[in-house]
Short mmCIF file of C-alpha atoms in Angstrom, two decimals:
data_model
loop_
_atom_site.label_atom_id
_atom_site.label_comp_id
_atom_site.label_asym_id
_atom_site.label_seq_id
_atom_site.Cartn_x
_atom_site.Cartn_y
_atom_site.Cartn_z
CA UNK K 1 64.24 139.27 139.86
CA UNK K 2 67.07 138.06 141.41
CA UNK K 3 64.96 136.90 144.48
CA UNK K 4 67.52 137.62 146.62
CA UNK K 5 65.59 139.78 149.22
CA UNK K 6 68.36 139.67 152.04
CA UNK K 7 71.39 141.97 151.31
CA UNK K 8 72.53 140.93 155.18
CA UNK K 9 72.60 136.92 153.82
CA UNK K 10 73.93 137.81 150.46
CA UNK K 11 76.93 139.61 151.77
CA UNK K 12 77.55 137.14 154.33
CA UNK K 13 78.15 134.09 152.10
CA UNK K 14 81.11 136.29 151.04
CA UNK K 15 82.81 136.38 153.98
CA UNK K 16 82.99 132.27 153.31
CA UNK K 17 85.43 132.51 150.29
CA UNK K 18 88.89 131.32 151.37
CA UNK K 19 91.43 133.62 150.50
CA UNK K 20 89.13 136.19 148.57
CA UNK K 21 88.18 140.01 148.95
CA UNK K 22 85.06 140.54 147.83
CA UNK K 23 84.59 144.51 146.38
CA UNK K 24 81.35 145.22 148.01
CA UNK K 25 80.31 148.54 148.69
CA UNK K 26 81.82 148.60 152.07
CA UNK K 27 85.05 148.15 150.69
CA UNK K 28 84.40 150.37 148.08
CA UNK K 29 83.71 153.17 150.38
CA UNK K 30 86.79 152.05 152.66
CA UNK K 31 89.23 152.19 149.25
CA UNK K 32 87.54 155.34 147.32
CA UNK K 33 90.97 157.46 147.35
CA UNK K 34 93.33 154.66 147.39
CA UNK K 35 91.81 153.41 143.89
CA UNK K 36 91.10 157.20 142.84
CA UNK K 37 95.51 157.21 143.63
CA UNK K 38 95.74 153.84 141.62
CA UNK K 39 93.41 154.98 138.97
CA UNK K 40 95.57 158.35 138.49
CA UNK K 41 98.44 156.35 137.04
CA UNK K 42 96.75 156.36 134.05
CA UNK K 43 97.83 159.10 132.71
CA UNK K 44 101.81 159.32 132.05
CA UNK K 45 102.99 162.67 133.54
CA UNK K 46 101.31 161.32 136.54
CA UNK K 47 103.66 158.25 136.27
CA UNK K 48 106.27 160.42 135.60
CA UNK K 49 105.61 162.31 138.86
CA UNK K 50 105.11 159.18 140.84
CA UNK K 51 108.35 157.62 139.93
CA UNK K 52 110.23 160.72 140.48
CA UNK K 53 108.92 160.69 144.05
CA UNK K 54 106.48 158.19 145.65
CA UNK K 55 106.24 159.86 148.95
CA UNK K 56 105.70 163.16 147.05
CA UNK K 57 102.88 161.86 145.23
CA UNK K 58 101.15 159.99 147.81
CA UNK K 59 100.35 163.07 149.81
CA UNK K 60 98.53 164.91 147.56
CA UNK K 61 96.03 161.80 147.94
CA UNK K 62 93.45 161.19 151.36
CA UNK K 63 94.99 158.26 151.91
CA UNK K 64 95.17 156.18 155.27
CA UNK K 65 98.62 155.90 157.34
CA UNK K 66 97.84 151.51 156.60
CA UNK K 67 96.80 152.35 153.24
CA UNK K 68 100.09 154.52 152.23
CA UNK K 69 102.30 152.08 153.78
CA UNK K 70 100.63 149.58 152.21
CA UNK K 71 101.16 151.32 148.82
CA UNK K 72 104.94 151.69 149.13
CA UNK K 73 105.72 147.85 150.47
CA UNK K 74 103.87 146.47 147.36
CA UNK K 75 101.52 144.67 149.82
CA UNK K 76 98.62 143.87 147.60
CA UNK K 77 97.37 142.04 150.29
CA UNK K 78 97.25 144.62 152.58
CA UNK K 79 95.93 146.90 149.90
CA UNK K 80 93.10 144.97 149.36
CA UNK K 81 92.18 145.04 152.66
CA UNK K 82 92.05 148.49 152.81
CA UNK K 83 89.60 148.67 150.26
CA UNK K 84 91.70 148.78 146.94
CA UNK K 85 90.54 146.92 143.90
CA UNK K 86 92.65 144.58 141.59
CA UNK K 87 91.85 146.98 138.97
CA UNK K 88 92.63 150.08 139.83
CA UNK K 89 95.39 148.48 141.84
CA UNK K 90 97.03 146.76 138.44
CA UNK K 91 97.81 150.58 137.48
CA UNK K 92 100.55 150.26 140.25
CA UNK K 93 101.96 147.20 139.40
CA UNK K 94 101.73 148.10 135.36
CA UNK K 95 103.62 151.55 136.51
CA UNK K 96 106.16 149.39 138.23
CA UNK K 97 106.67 147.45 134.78
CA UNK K 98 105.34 143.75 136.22
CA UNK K 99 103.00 141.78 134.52
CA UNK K 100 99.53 141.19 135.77
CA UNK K 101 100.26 137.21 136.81
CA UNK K 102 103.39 138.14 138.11
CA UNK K 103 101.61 141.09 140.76
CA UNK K 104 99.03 138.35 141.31
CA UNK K 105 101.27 135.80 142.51
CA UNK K 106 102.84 137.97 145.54
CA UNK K 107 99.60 137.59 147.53
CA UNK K 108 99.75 133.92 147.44
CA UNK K 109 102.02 131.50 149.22
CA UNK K 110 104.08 130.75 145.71
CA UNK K 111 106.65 132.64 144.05
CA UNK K 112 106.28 133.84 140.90
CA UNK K 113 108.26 130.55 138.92
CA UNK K 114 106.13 127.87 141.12
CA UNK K 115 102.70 130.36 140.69
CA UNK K 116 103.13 130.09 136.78
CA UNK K 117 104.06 126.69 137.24
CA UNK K 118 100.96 126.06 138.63
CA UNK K 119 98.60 127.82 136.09
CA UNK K 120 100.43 126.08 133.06
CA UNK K 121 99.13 122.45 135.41
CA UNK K 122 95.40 123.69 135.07
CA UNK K 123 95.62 126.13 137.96
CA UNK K 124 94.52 126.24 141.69
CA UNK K 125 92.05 123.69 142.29
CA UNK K 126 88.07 124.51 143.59
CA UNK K 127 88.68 121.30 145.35
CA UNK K 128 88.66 122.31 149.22
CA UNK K 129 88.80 126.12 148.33
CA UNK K 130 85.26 126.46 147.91
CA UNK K 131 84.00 127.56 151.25
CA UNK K 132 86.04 128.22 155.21
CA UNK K 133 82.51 126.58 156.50
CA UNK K 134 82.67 123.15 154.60
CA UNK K 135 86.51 122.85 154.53
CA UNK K 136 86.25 123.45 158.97
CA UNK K 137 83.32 120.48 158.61
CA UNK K 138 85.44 118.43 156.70
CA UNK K 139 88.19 118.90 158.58
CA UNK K 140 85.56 117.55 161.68
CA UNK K 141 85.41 121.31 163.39
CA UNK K 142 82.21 123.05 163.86
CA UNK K 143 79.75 124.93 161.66
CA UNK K 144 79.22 127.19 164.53
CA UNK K 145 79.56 130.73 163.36
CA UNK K 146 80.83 131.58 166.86
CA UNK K 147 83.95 129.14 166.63
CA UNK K 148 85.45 131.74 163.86
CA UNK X 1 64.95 146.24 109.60
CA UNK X 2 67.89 145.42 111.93
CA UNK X 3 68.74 141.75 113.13
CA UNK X 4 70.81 140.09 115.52
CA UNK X 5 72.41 137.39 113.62
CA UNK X 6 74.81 135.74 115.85
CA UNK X 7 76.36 136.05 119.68
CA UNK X 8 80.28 135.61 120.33
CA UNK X 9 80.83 134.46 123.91
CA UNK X 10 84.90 135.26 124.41
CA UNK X 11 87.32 135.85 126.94
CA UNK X 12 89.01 139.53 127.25
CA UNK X 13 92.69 138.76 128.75
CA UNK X 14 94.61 141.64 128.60
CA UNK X 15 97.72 139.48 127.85
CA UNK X 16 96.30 138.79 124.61
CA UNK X 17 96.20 141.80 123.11
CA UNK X 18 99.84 142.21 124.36
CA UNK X 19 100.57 138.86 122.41
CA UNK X 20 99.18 140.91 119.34
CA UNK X 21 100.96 143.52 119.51
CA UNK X 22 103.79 142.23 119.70
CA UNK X 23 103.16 139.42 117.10
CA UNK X 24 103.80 136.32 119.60
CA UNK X 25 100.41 134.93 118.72
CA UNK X 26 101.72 131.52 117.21
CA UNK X 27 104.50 130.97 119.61
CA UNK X 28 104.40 127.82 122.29
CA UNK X 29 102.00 129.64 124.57
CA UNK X 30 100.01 131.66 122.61
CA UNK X 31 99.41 129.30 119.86
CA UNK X 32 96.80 127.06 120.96
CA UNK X 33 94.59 130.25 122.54
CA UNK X 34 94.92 132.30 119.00
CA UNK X 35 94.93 128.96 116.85
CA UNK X 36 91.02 128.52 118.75
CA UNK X 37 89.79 132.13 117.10
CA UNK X 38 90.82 131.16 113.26
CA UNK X 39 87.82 129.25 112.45
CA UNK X 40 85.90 132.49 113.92
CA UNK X 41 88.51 134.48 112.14
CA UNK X 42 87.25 133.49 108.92
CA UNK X 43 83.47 133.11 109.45
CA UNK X 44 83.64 136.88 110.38
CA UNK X 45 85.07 137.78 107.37
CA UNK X 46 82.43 136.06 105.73
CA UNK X 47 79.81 137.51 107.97
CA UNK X 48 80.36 141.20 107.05
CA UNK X 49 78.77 142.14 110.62
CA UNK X 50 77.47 146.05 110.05
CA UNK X 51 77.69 146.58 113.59
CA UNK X 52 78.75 145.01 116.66
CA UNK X 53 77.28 145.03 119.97
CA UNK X 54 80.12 144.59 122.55
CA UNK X 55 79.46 144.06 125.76
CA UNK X 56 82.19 144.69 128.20
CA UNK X 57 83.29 145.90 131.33
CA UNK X 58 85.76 148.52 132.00
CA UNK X 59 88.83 147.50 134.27
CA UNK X 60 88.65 151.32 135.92
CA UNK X 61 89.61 153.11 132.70
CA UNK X 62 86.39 154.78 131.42
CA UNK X 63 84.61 154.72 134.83
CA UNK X 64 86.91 155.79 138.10
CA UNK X 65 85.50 155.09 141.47
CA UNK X 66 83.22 158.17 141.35
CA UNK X 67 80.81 156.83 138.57
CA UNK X 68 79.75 153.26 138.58
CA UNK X 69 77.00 152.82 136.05
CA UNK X 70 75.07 149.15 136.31
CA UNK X 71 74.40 149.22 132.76
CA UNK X 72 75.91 152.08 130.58
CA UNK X 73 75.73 152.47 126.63
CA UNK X 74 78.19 154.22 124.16
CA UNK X 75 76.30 156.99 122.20
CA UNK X 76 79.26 158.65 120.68
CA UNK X 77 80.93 158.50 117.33
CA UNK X 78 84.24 156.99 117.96
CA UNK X 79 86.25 155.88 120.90
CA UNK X 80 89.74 156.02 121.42
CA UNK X 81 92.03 153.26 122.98
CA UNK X 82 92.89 153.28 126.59
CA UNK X 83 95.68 154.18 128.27
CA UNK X 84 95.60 151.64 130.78
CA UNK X 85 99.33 151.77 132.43
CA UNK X 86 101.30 151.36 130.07
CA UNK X 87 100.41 153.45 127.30
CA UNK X 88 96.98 152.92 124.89
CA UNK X 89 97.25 149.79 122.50
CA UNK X 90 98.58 150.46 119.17
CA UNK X 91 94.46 149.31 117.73
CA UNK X 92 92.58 151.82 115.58
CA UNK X 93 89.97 153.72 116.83
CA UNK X 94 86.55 152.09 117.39
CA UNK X 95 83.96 154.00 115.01
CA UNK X 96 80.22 153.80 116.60
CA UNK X 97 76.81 153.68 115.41
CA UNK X 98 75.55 156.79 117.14
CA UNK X 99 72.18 156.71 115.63
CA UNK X 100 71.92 152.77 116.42
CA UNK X 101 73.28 153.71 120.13
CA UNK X 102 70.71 155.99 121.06
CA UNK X 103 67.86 153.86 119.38
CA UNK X 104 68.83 151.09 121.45
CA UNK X 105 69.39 153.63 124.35
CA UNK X 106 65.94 154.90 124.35
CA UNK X 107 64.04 151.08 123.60
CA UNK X 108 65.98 150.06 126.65
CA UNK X 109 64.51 152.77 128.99
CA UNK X 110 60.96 152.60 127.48
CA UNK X 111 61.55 148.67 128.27
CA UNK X 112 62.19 149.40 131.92
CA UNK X 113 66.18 149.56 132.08
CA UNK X 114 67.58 152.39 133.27
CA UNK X 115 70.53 153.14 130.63
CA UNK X 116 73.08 155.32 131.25
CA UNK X 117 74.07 157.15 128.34
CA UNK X 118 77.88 158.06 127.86
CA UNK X 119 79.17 159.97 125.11
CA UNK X 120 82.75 160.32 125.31
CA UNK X 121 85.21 157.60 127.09
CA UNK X 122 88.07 155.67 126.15
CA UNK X 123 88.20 151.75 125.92
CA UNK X 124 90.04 149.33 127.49
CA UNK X 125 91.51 145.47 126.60
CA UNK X 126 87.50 144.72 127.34
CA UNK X 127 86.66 145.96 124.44
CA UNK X 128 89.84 146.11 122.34
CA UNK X 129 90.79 142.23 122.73
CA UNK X 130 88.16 140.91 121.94
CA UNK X 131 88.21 142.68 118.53
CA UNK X 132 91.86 141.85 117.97
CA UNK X 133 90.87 138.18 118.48
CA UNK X 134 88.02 137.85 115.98
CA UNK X 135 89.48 140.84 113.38
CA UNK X 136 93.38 140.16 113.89
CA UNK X 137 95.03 143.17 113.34
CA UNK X 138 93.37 145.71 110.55
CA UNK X 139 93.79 149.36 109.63
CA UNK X 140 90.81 149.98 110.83
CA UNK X 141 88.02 147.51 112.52
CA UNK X 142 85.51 146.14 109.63
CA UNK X 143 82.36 146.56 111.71
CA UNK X 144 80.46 150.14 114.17
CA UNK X 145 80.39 149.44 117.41
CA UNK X 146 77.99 150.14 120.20
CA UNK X 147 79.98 149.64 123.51
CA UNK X 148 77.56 148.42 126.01
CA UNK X 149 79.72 148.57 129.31
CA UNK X 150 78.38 146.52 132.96
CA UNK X 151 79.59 146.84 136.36
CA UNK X 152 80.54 143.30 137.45
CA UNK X 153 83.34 145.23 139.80
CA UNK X 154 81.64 146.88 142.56
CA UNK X 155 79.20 144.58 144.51
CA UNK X 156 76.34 143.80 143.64
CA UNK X 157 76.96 143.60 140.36
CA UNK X 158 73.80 142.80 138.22
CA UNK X 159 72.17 139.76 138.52
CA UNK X 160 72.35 136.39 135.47
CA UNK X 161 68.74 136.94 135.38
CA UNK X 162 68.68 140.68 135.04
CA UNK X 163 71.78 140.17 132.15
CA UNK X 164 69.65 138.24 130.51
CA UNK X 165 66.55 139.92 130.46
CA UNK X 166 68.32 142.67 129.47
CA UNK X 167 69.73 140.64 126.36
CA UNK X 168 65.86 140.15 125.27
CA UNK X 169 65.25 143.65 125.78
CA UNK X 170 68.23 145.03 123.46
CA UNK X 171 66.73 142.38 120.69
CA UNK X 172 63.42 143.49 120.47
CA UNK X 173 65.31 147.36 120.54
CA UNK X 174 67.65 145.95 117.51
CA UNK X 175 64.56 144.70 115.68
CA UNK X 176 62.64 147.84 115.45
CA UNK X 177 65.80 149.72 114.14
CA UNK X 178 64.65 150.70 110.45
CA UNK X 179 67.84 150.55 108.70
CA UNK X 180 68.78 147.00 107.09
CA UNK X 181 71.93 146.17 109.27
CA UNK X 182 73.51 143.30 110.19
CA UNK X 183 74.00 142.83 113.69
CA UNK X 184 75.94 140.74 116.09
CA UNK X 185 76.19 140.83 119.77
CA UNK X 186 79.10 139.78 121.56
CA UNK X 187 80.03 138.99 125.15
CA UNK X 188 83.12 138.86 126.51
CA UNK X 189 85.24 138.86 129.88
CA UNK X 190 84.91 136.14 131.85
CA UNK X 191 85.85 132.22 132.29
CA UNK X 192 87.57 131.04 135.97
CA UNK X 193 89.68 133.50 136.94
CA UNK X 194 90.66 134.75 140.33
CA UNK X 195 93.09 138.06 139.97
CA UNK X 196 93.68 138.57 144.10
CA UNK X 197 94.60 137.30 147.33
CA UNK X 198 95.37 133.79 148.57
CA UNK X 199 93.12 132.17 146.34
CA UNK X 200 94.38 133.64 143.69
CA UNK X 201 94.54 131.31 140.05
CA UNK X 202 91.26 129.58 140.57
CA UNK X 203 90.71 127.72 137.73
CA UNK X 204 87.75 125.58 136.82
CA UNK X 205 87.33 123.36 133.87
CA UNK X 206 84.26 121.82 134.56
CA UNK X 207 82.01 124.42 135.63
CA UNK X 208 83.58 126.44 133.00
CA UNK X 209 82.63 124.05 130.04
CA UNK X 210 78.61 123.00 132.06
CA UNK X 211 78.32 126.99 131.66
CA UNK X 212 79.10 127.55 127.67
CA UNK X 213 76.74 123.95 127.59
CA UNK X 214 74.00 125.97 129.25
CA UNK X 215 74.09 128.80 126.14
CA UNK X 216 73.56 126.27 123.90
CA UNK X 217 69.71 125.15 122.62
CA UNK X 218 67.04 126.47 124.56
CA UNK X 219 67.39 125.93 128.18
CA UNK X 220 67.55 128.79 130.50
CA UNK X 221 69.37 127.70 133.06
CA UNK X 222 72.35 129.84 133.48
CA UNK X 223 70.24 133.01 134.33
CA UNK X 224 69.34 131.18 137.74
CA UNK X 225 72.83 130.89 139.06
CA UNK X 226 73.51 133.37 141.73
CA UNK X 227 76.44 135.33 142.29
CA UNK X 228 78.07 133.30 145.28
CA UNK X 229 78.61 130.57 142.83
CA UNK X 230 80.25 132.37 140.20
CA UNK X 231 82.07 133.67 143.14
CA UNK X 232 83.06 130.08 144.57
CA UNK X 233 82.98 127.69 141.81
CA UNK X 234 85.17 130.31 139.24
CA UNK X 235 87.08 132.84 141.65
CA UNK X 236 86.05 136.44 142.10
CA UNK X 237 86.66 138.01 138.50
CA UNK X 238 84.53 134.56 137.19
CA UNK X 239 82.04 137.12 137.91
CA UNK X 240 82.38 138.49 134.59
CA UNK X 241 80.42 135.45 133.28
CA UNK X 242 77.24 137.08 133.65
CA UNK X 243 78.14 139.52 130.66
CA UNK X 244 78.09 136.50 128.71
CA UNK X 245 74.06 136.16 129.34
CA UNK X 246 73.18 139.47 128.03
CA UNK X 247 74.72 138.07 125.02
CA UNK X 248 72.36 134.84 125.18
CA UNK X 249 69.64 136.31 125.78
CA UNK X 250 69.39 138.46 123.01
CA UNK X 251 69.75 135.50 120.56
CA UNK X 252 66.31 134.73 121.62
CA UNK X 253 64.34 131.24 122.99
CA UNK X 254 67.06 128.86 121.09
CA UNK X 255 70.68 129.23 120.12
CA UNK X 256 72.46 126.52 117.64
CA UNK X 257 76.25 126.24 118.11
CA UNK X 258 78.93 127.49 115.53
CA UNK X 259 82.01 126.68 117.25
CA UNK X 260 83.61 126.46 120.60
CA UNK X 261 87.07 126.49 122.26
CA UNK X 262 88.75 126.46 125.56
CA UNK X 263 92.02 126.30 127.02
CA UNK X 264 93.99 126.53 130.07
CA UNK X 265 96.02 128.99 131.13
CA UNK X 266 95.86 132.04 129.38
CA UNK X 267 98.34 134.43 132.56
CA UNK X 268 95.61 133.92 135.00
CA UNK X 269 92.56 132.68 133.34
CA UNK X 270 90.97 130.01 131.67
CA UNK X 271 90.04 131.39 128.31
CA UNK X 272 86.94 130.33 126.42
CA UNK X 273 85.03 131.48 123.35
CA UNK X 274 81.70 130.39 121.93
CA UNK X 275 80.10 131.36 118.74
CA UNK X 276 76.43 130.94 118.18
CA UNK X 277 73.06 131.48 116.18
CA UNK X 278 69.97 131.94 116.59
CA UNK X 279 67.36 129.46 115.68
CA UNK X 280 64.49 131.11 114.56
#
């Protein structure tokens, strides 16, 4: 048993993550033919097809307006939020030639030199990035749910 | 009869097996993350292992978006590399133990676990790295394979508790296995990582190493911690931690340590790797 008996609580305390997309079911839903897209990259006369002609290839897929224009700026940040998944999304970026730290990088404040910088000095801290709640408490704000 | 005679606890970066393939495994970067695996290296080739038990997840190779089995097992008799972007690693195939497979298979769903069987499916660097790492880089890999594959993607992913019981399940479905086979489980994936968003490159030494102390002698512990700290404490993909307690539990009540090693960074991970046995 997991004694978790609240899926209402347990999917809450995700929404408490700084700076973190949780894949739950919702977002799976939200992102099923944007990651089916991603997923289709596999295969190399699909990545042959897509490089000929994004736009092309994108409309054979069910894709949202958000999530298509999301696709073609290279907004991982926006794809996430429209349900994609870093792992079907890293057949994009793996298409596109650019390594997995690299892709990760562009949907944080750092470039890509001061990102890697920062893994080789032990990486981004837990410190303070553990929870929006206790960083607002800390900060002296409110742990009132309604003040988000 | 069939035993389980050790557990391997390792990371699965993909950048590793890149570093293989491209034999940059003792350069500045790479050489303190490979030079962790020799002493493992070695004791495998001294093991022999008949068959491994790999537990994995796919990265959305095997499994798209329209299938997404909680626990699934490989029944088939071999299992070709993935093409995962950027065409499939240049590793051999993986050869399984189909009879093993589907012993296990149908233990685990007389033991309450509802298995899902798959037959054909390609592997990905969850599977493949970790092999590279403990076997270098043969003609073909010394030991079967059963491929025992876990959603820790989609939420919710299985709980430590559940990964664990379902460890102790596949051991007691290992021991009444007639054939005389040397077994080892292995988990991999896993250590602080964080592969999206803002937060991105979470890292987290300490909770990292109190985690690998918690495999070690006979407390059970680690199959009480509950997904939102994974989630916190290691970043999102630390999630992949709980694959690591399917491997524990099957060593049984107490584990002795073999060796250990971790290191920071590894692209975007931590990277850690445990070997252990069981004390019987």
């Amino acid at each position: 048993m997991s004694g978790i008996r609240d899926i209402h609580a347990y999917l809450a305390e995700f929404d408490d993550i700084p700076g973190t997309t949780v894949f739950t079911a919702a977002r799976a839903r939200k992102g099923y033919h944007l990651n089916q897209f991603a997923m289709s990259l596999m295969k190399a006369e699909n990545r042959e097809r897509w490089k000929a002609d994004e736009a092309a290839y994108l409309s054979g897929w069910k894709l949202t307006e958000a999530q298509r224009a999301a696709v073609v700026a290279r907004d991982y940040n926006a794809m996430m939020a429209e349900g994609g998944n870093i792992y079907f999304l890293s057949k994009i970026f793996s298409t596109d030639g650019i390594p997995f730290a690299e892709a990760v990088s562009t949907m944080t404040d750092q470039s890509w030199p001061e990102y890697r910088q920062m893994m080789m000095d032990g990486g981004r801290s837990p410190e303070g990035n553990r929870s929006i709640r206790a960083s607002r408490a800390a900060e002296g704000g409110t742990d009132n749910e309604g003040a988000r | 009869m069939a035993r389980i005679t050790a557990g391997v606890g390792s990371s699965h970066v993909p950048l590793l097996g890149v570093a293989v393939d491209q034999g940059k495994t003792r350069d500045e970067y790479f050489g303190p993350i490979f030079a962790g695996y020799d002493w493992t290296r070695d004791w495998e080739k001294a093991e022999k292992p008949d068959v491994i038990l790999l537990v994995y997840n796919d990265h959305a190779s095997a499994f798209d978006a329209n299938i997404i089995p909680t626990f699934a097992i490989g029944c088939g008799e071999h299992y070709k590399p993935a093409d995962e972007g950027w065409g499939p690693r240049p590793v051999p195939d993986v050869e399984g133990h189909a009879d093993m497979a589907w012993h296990i298979a149908q233990s685990l769903i007389l033991d309450d676990f509802d298995m899902t069987i798959i037959n054909e499916m390609d592997v990905d660097h969850g599977l493949t790295v970790p092999l590279s790492m403990m076997f270098g880089q043969p003609d073909e890999w010394p030991a079967k394979v059963v491929p025992l594959a876990v959603n820790v993607v989609t939420y919710p992913v299985p709980s430590g508790n559940r990964c664990w019981a379902l460890g102790e399940a596949i051991a007691r479905a290992v021991e009444s296995f007639p054939e005389d086979l040397n077994v080892q489980i292995w988990g991999t994936g896993g250590m602080s990582h964080q592969l999206q968003g803002p937060r991105a490159g979470l890292l987290n030494r300490e909770w990292d190493n109190r985690f690998m102390d918690l495999l070690v002698g006979d407390t059970q512990a680690a199959r009480a911690i509950p997904h939102i700290e994974y989630l916190r404490e290691t970043g999102s993909e630390g999630i992949e931690m709980v694959m690591w307690l399917i491997m524990r539990g099957a060593l049984g009540a107490k584990t002795r340590l073999l060796h250990r090693h971790y290191h920071i960074p590894c692209s975007n991970t931590a990277i850690g790797h445990i070997v252990l046995e069981p004390v019987t």
